[in-house]
């Protein structure tokens, strides 16, 4: 059969389905009576809405100011002559766009949530002669992800009075179940015929007998485990408020379908969303609890939300796992065994160790199928982390987490599966997602028809847990992938919405400060409040919030939330420090890092050197006079470095006096502005072509210079409508040249970078990730290297030769590119979709350059990056002069303290440590905390091995990049 004939045949079959079979499902209809009550602003609960003033609304009438809520009261009566037949309410609220991206509603019946109503869930079953229910309809407008300028502000739309939708349908109808089953049979066979071009299937359609071929068994050995799912973005093109309501709609539908289809299983991640249900929708939550117990509802994933994994700190990823898994265990008595992150924008090489240490065995994503250059070579493989931890990993081969359960998608998923010879089993996630909705009844019906049918793989409705256990047991000769899973797309998310990224870094720092000093102070520990602050932070690390890809409303909420977390956490920490120091005028320095510190700080009216021991504090000791930093018109110099600049304050030389070596190979601290116009995903992507345009920013205004213990050069630069002010500082005795920056950013579709061409050459650069570091190419000789033209790091990157290197540090930035010998840091972007005002306004950040002899480890790059992010904190008290205390001291610089906190379930103290250099070591740990006994624990603080404690000292052996959780009691 020629392609032309086949196309004609299939067009005819589609016509039969759409014009004959589907209309026959609802042979009789009558209109329902509908009244409406509109609520502006924040939604109201059912009981308040029930008492509202309802007015008649007819088909064709407009409703719903954007982001408002309209409650529809639907009433009617089933005609007597319809008795004994299946009856449904057919609804169209004015659906304009795909599910999750238009208006949608939660149906309420007898005062309780019933089911979701959306473009793919348009009918509600009616039982009994009387029809009486409510629809809580959200008039959610569709934000734009790219396209014509300017994008519409969702914040501005909140003030609009213009109706957003037109009410189209509210009918009572007979649903002819025989006709429905016939249409479902026909559709599945048609989809299978289109996917396989099978003459038998085509003949069955021509004969009008599709049910006959559905009885022929599959010849495939492959099993597809199909799991119902609804990926619900905790915020994205809607605020968290609407995500909560999306969950209620989706979960109500899922629960109703479980009652109708006992073999249906629904997998749901993100404990934060469960917590929403527990607080705001207790009836839904009670039903979820029942279905978890019945093993129809499957909690999956281990993190509090499906978090971004590039930008949060290591400790934040630990808390995602800690709070996520503990919620499921506490609420359901169920421990998840998989990390479930289908839509996250890349995965660091330290994640396998975190997965395993949280008690998980498996990892799932499909996001790397979106790669723009190199598609993943495998769907099922072993992922090995930088420490050697190995995790069974599966990428569902349908390359989607929103499967529609079409027969063609099922067949193609197996055809595209790259590891059938290693494990003849794959996972398929079906159900409408991103904006929620979840599976619809027809999907489950399709699953039943595809269970064992010729021309398709075997299909089973099951759970993710069962799939992973069977696949892991059956797998043989799996390939191993070592290191990070770099996502070759969405590189702009390292930089977009920079204010939110800064507040995230500050909140992480503030919580470290609060926990450490609260432990040190002893007595009352505000565990409940700290947990709440952590959960607010973790919620805002969701993979469409922190990366910067959401609407403006989301960032209005996120910046407020993170600022409140930061301020309250610092209040807690400051109160603890005051308790430790007492009342008085003696200057005390607090150091939250695990290495001793001695550095210049601003004491208000002067710069002075203060010092403090690791994880501790000390009273100020007068330092003998030391050389000062000299500053002249075009030069700044301390004992180690001589820095020179031209008349526009662009660096012309950094001379390493100790080594006798020039650091720069060209103009340094050079601001570079690029056109930034991604082809598709504006806030998400940074296309390689952005490098084709470049403007160097050299304008100069108002230079100021000063010397002393801290040398400084302050200046301004104006370009376009943007004004930047910068202070370059160099402290006595320091190798770290800091650039404290404030900028009123007014650019659109631009990328601002800072460049440092250096005299160091290496084919790889080193970048900090959570709990370690990775090396990435600086050349473009392979397709993988070319794809990594923008990469993500935590606090530092280093370009080094055997005997010399240069590090580029930051206090809240993440996007780097090091090509050849040019080191660049991404500072700001100007996308206009989906947030038209993204990043406009005032920003503050600091980056720093650190030339160093030798290897970055021995040179102290890791410590310098910690110092930049965790400043010494001066305070006043009445401690004895010369007194000092260190909570924890470690005899090797290879091991770093990440956190000191109170245990979750006792008064014990938990210390998180990790080996940071990438080499094995033995560490002697000395503590002044109560430590009669000590245990090594997993990330959930479950005791694994007791460790001997002698006079407050422990000895631990750490392999490369090992993370240890130590509990002291």
PDB file of N, CA and C in Angstrom, residues 173-225:
ATOM      1  N   UNK A 173     -26.570  14.690  29.848  1.00  0.00           N
ATOM      2  CA  UNK A 173     -26.558  13.811  28.677  1.00  0.00           C
ATOM      3  C   UNK A 173     -26.589  12.354  29.087  1.00  0.00           C
ATOM      4  N   UNK A 174     -27.185  11.551  28.206  1.00  0.00           N
ATOM      5  CA  UNK A 174     -27.042  10.097  28.327  1.00  0.00           C
ATOM      6  C   UNK A 174     -25.669   9.719  27.792  1.00  0.00           C
ATOM      7  N   UNK A 175     -24.979   8.862  28.511  1.00  0.00           N
ATOM      8  CA  UNK A 175     -23.709   8.329  28.014  1.00  0.00           C
ATOM      9  C   UNK A 175     -23.930   6.852  27.680  1.00  0.00           C
ATOM     10  N   UNK A 176     -23.948   6.562  26.388  1.00  0.00           N
ATOM     11  CA  UNK A 176     -24.171   5.201  25.897  1.00  0.00           C
ATOM     12  C   UNK A 176     -22.874   4.413  26.053  1.00  0.00           C
ATOM     13  N   UNK A 177     -22.832   3.557  27.068  1.00  0.00           N
ATOM     14  CA  UNK A 177     -21.594   2.859  27.385  1.00  0.00           C
ATOM     15  C   UNK A 177     -21.172   1.917  26.273  1.00  0.00           C
ATOM     16  N   UNK A 178     -22.155   1.280  25.596  1.00  0.00           N
ATOM     17  CA  UNK A 178     -21.808   0.387  24.495  1.00  0.00           C
ATOM     18  C   UNK A 178     -21.149   1.163  23.363  1.00  0.00           C
ATOM     19  N   UNK A 179     -21.711   2.337  23.052  1.00  0.00           N
ATOM     20  CA  UNK A 179     -21.122   3.167  21.999  1.00  0.00           C
ATOM     21  C   UNK A 179     -19.741   3.666  22.412  1.00  0.00           C
ATOM     22  N   UNK A 180     -19.588   4.011  23.688  1.00  0.00           N
ATOM     23  CA  UNK A 180     -18.285   4.478  24.177  1.00  0.00           C
ATOM     24  C   UNK A 180     -17.233   3.391  24.047  1.00  0.00           C
ATOM     25  N   UNK A 181     -17.561   2.158  24.430  1.00  0.00           N
ATOM     26  CA  UNK A 181     -16.597   1.063  24.344  1.00  0.00           C
ATOM     27  C   UNK A 181     -16.243   0.773  22.888  1.00  0.00           C
ATOM     28  N   UNK A 182     -17.229   0.888  21.991  1.00  0.00           N
ATOM     29  CA  UNK A 182     -16.947   0.660  20.578  1.00  0.00           C
ATOM     30  C   UNK A 182     -15.996   1.719  20.029  1.00  0.00           C
ATOM     31  N   UNK A 183     -16.225   2.974  20.426  1.00  0.00           N
ATOM     32  CA  UNK A 183     -15.341   4.046  19.977  1.00  0.00           C
ATOM     33  C   UNK A 183     -13.932   3.866  20.525  1.00  0.00           C
ATOM     34  N   UNK A 184     -13.823   3.433  21.781  1.00  0.00           N
ATOM     35  CA  UNK A 184     -12.504   3.199  22.368  1.00  0.00           C
ATOM     36  C   UNK A 184     -11.780   2.071  21.646  1.00  0.00           C
ATOM     37  N   UNK A 185     -12.493   0.988  21.341  1.00  0.00           N
ATOM     38  CA  UNK A 185     -11.892  -0.110  20.573  1.00  0.00           C
ATOM     39  C   UNK A 185     -11.355   0.409  19.244  1.00  0.00           C
ATOM     40  N   UNK A 186     -12.191   1.151  18.546  1.00  0.00           N
ATOM     41  CA  UNK A 186     -11.840   1.647  17.218  1.00  0.00           C
ATOM     42  C   UNK A 186     -10.618   2.552  17.292  1.00  0.00           C
ATOM     43  N   UNK A 187     -10.593   3.449  18.273  1.00  0.00           N
ATOM     44  CA  UNK A 187      -9.469   4.390  18.376  1.00  0.00           C
ATOM     45  C   UNK A 187      -8.154   3.675  18.639  1.00  0.00           C
ATOM     46  N   UNK A 188      -8.150   2.712  19.563  1.00  0.00           N
ATOM     47  CA  UNK A 188      -6.915   2.001  19.878  1.00  0.00           C
ATOM     48  C   UNK A 188      -6.413   1.241  18.652  1.00  0.00           C
ATOM     49  N   UNK A 189      -7.296   0.564  17.936  1.00  0.00           N
ATOM     50  CA  UNK A 189      -6.871  -0.177  16.745  1.00  0.00           C
ATOM     51  C   UNK A 189      -6.389   0.782  15.661  1.00  0.00           C
ATOM     52  N   UNK A 190      -7.081   1.916  15.495  1.00  0.00           N
ATOM     53  CA  UNK A 190      -6.638   2.911  14.520  1.00  0.00           C
ATOM     54  C   UNK A 190      -5.240   3.429  14.863  1.00  0.00           C
ATOM     55  N   UNK A 191      -4.997   3.774  16.110  1.00  0.00           N
ATOM     56  CA  UNK A 191      -3.675   4.266  16.517  1.00  0.00           C
ATOM     57  C   UNK A 191      -2.607   3.204  16.311  1.00  0.00           C
ATOM     58  N   UNK A 192      -2.944   1.970  16.598  1.00  0.00           N
ATOM     59  CA  UNK A 192      -1.992   0.876  16.414  1.00  0.00           C
ATOM     60  C   UNK A 192      -1.705   0.661  14.931  1.00  0.00           C
ATOM     61  N   UNK A 193      -2.738   0.768  14.108  1.00  0.00           N
ATOM     62  CA  UNK A 193      -2.552   0.620  12.664  1.00  0.00           C
ATOM     63  C   UNK A 193      -1.679   1.740  12.108  1.00  0.00           C
ATOM     64  N   UNK A 194      -1.896   2.961  12.573  1.00  0.00           N
ATOM     65  CA  UNK A 194      -1.072   4.082  12.117  1.00  0.00           C
ATOM     66  C   UNK A 194       0.381   3.908  12.522  1.00  0.00           C
ATOM     67  N   UNK A 195       0.616   3.296  13.688  1.00  0.00           N
ATOM     68  CA  UNK A 195       1.983   3.124  14.177  1.00  0.00           C
ATOM     69  C   UNK A 195       2.707   1.972  13.495  1.00  0.00           C
ATOM     70  N   UNK A 196       1.969   0.945  13.089  1.00  0.00           N
ATOM     71  CA  UNK A 196       2.604  -0.288  12.578  1.00  0.00           C
ATOM     72  C   UNK A 196       2.333  -0.554  11.106  1.00  0.00           C
ATOM     73  N   UNK A 197       1.335   0.131  10.524  1.00  0.00           N
ATOM     74  CA  UNK A 197       0.898  -0.135   9.139  1.00  0.00           C
ATOM     75  C   UNK A 197       0.518  -1.602   8.935  1.00  0.00           C
ATOM     76  N   UNK A 198       0.003  -2.238   9.959  1.00  0.00           N
ATOM     77  CA  UNK A 198      -0.344  -3.658   9.889  1.00  0.00           C
ATOM     78  C   UNK A 198      -1.549  -3.869   8.982  1.00  0.00           C
ATOM     79  N   UNK A 199      -1.439  -4.719   7.952  1.00  0.00           N
ATOM     80  CA  UNK A 199      -2.598  -5.016   7.086  1.00  0.00           C
ATOM     81  C   UNK A 199      -3.769  -5.619   7.861  1.00  0.00           C
ATOM     82  N   UNK A 200      -3.468  -6.446   8.875  1.00  0.00           N
ATOM     83  CA  UNK A 200      -4.543  -7.055   9.663  1.00  0.00           C
ATOM     84  C   UNK A 200      -5.364  -5.985  10.386  1.00  0.00           C
ATOM     85  N   UNK A 201      -4.683  -5.012  10.937  1.00  0.00           N
ATOM     86  CA  UNK A 201      -5.387  -3.962  11.661  1.00  0.00           C
ATOM     87  C   UNK A 201      -6.200  -3.095  10.714  1.00  0.00           C
ATOM     88  N   UNK A 202      -5.610  -2.782   9.562  1.00  0.00           N
ATOM     89  CA  UNK A 202      -6.328  -1.973   8.575  1.00  0.00           C
ATOM     90  C   UNK A 202      -7.563  -2.713   8.081  1.00  0.00           C
ATOM     91  N   UNK A 203      -7.410  -4.022   7.848  1.00  0.00           N
ATOM     92  CA  UNK A 203      -8.552  -4.818   7.393  1.00  0.00           C
ATOM     93  C   UNK A 203      -9.655  -4.845   8.441  1.00  0.00           C
ATOM     94  N   UNK A 204      -9.277  -4.921   9.716  1.00  0.00           N
ATOM     95  CA  UNK A 204     -10.278  -4.927  10.787  1.00  0.00           C
ATOM     96  C   UNK A 204     -11.039  -3.614  10.840  1.00  0.00           C
ATOM     97  N   UNK A 205     -10.338  -2.513  10.593  1.00  0.00           N
ATOM     98  CA  UNK A 205     -11.008  -1.213  10.567  1.00  0.00           C
ATOM     99  C   UNK A 205     -11.941  -1.108   9.361  1.00  0.00           C
ATOM    100  N   UNK A 206     -11.488  -1.616   8.214  1.00  0.00           N
ATOM    101  CA  UNK A 206     -12.322  -1.576   7.024  1.00  0.00           C
ATOM    102  C   UNK A 206     -13.593  -2.396   7.215  1.00  0.00           C
ATOM    103  N   UNK A 207     -13.459  -3.500   7.951  1.00  0.00           N
ATOM    104  CA  UNK A 207     -14.612  -4.369   8.180  1.00  0.00           C
ATOM    105  C   UNK A 207     -15.490  -3.887   9.324  1.00  0.00           C
ATOM    106  N   UNK A 208     -15.011  -2.854  10.024  1.00  0.00           N
ATOM    107  CA  UNK A 208     -15.769  -2.360  11.164  1.00  0.00           C
ATOM    108  C   UNK A 208     -15.780  -3.321  12.331  1.00  0.00           C
ATOM    109  N   UNK A 209     -14.719  -4.135  12.447  1.00  0.00           N
ATOM    110  CA  UNK A 209     -14.637  -5.139  13.511  1.00  0.00           C
ATOM    111  C   UNK A 209     -13.332  -4.989  14.300  1.00  0.00           C
ATOM    112  N   UNK A 210     -13.051  -3.821  14.876  1.00  0.00           N
ATOM    113  CA  UNK A 210     -11.770  -3.649  15.586  1.00  0.00           C
ATOM    114  C   UNK A 210     -11.641  -4.529  16.810  1.00  0.00           C
ATOM    115  N   UNK A 211     -12.728  -4.872  17.466  1.00  0.00           N
ATOM    116  CA  UNK A 211     -12.635  -5.673  18.684  1.00  0.00           C
ATOM    117  C   UNK A 211     -12.022  -7.037  18.418  1.00  0.00           C
ATOM    118  N   UNK A 212     -12.187  -7.539  17.173  1.00  0.00           N
ATOM    119  CA  UNK A 212     -11.662  -8.877  16.876  1.00  0.00           C
ATOM    120  C   UNK A 212     -10.148  -8.935  17.031  1.00  0.00           C
ATOM    121  N   UNK A 213      -9.436  -7.892  16.547  1.00  0.00           N
ATOM    122  CA  UNK A 213      -7.972  -7.946  16.595  1.00  0.00           C
ATOM    123  C   UNK A 213      -7.448  -7.688  18.002  1.00  0.00           C
ATOM    124  N   UNK A 214      -8.251  -7.079  18.850  1.00  0.00           N
ATOM    125  CA  UNK A 214      -7.790  -6.822  20.220  1.00  0.00           C
ATOM    126  C   UNK A 214      -7.684  -8.096  21.041  1.00  0.00           C
ATOM    127  N   UNK A 215      -8.245  -9.185  20.534  1.00  0.00           N
ATOM    128  CA  UNK A 215      -8.151 -10.470  21.252  1.00  0.00           C
ATOM    129  C   UNK A 215      -6.930 -11.277  20.846  1.00  0.00           C
ATOM    130  N   UNK A 216      -6.185 -10.815  19.844  1.00  0.00           N
ATOM    131  CA  UNK A 216      -4.987 -11.536  19.403  1.00  0.00           C
ATOM    132  C   UNK A 216      -3.818 -11.161  20.308  1.00  0.00           C
ATOM    133  N   UNK A 217      -3.133 -12.130  20.893  1.00  0.00           N
ATOM    134  CA  UNK A 217      -2.104 -11.829  21.895  1.00  0.00           C
ATOM    135  C   UNK A 217      -0.845 -11.218  21.295  1.00  0.00           C
ATOM    136  N   UNK A 218      -0.150 -10.455  22.119  1.00  0.00           N
ATOM    137  CA  UNK A 218       1.115  -9.835  21.724  1.00  0.00           C
ATOM    138  C   UNK A 218       2.196 -10.890  21.540  1.00  0.00           C
ATOM    139  N   UNK A 219       3.052 -10.657  20.577  1.00  0.00           N
ATOM    140  CA  UNK A 219       4.224 -11.520  20.368  1.00  0.00           C
ATOM    141  C   UNK A 219       5.489 -10.885  20.962  1.00  0.00           C
ATOM    142  N   UNK A 220       5.353  -9.714  21.525  1.00  0.00           N
ATOM    143  CA  UNK A 220       6.503  -8.996  22.068  1.00  0.00           C
ATOM    144  C   UNK A 220       6.930  -9.597  23.398  1.00  0.00           C
ATOM    145  N   UNK A 221       8.217  -9.568  23.654  1.00  0.00           N
ATOM    146  CA  UNK A 221       8.740  -9.984  24.963  1.00  0.00           C
ATOM    147  C   UNK A 221       8.899  -8.802  25.902  1.00  0.00           C
ATOM    148  N   UNK A 222       8.684  -7.601  25.374  1.00  0.00           N
ATOM    149  CA  UNK A 222       8.913  -6.397  26.164  1.00  0.00           C
ATOM    150  C   UNK A 222       7.675  -6.062  26.988  1.00  0.00           C
ATOM    151  N   UNK A 223       7.909  -5.662  28.232  1.00  0.00           N
ATOM    152  CA  UNK A 223       6.820  -5.252  29.114  1.00  0.00           C
ATOM    153  C   UNK A 223       6.946  -3.769  29.424  1.00  0.00           C
ATOM    154  N   UNK A 224       5.871  -3.045  29.188  1.00  0.00           N
ATOM    155  CA  UNK A 224       5.779  -1.630  29.554  1.00  0.00           C
ATOM    156  C   UNK A 224       4.946  -1.540  30.834  1.00  0.00           C
ATOM    157  N   UNK A 225       5.557  -1.020  31.891  1.00  0.00           N
ATOM    158  CA  UNK A 225       4.812  -0.751  33.122  1.00  0.00           C
ATOM    159  C   UNK A 225       4.297   0.672  33.046  1.00  0.00           C
TER     160      UNK A 225
END
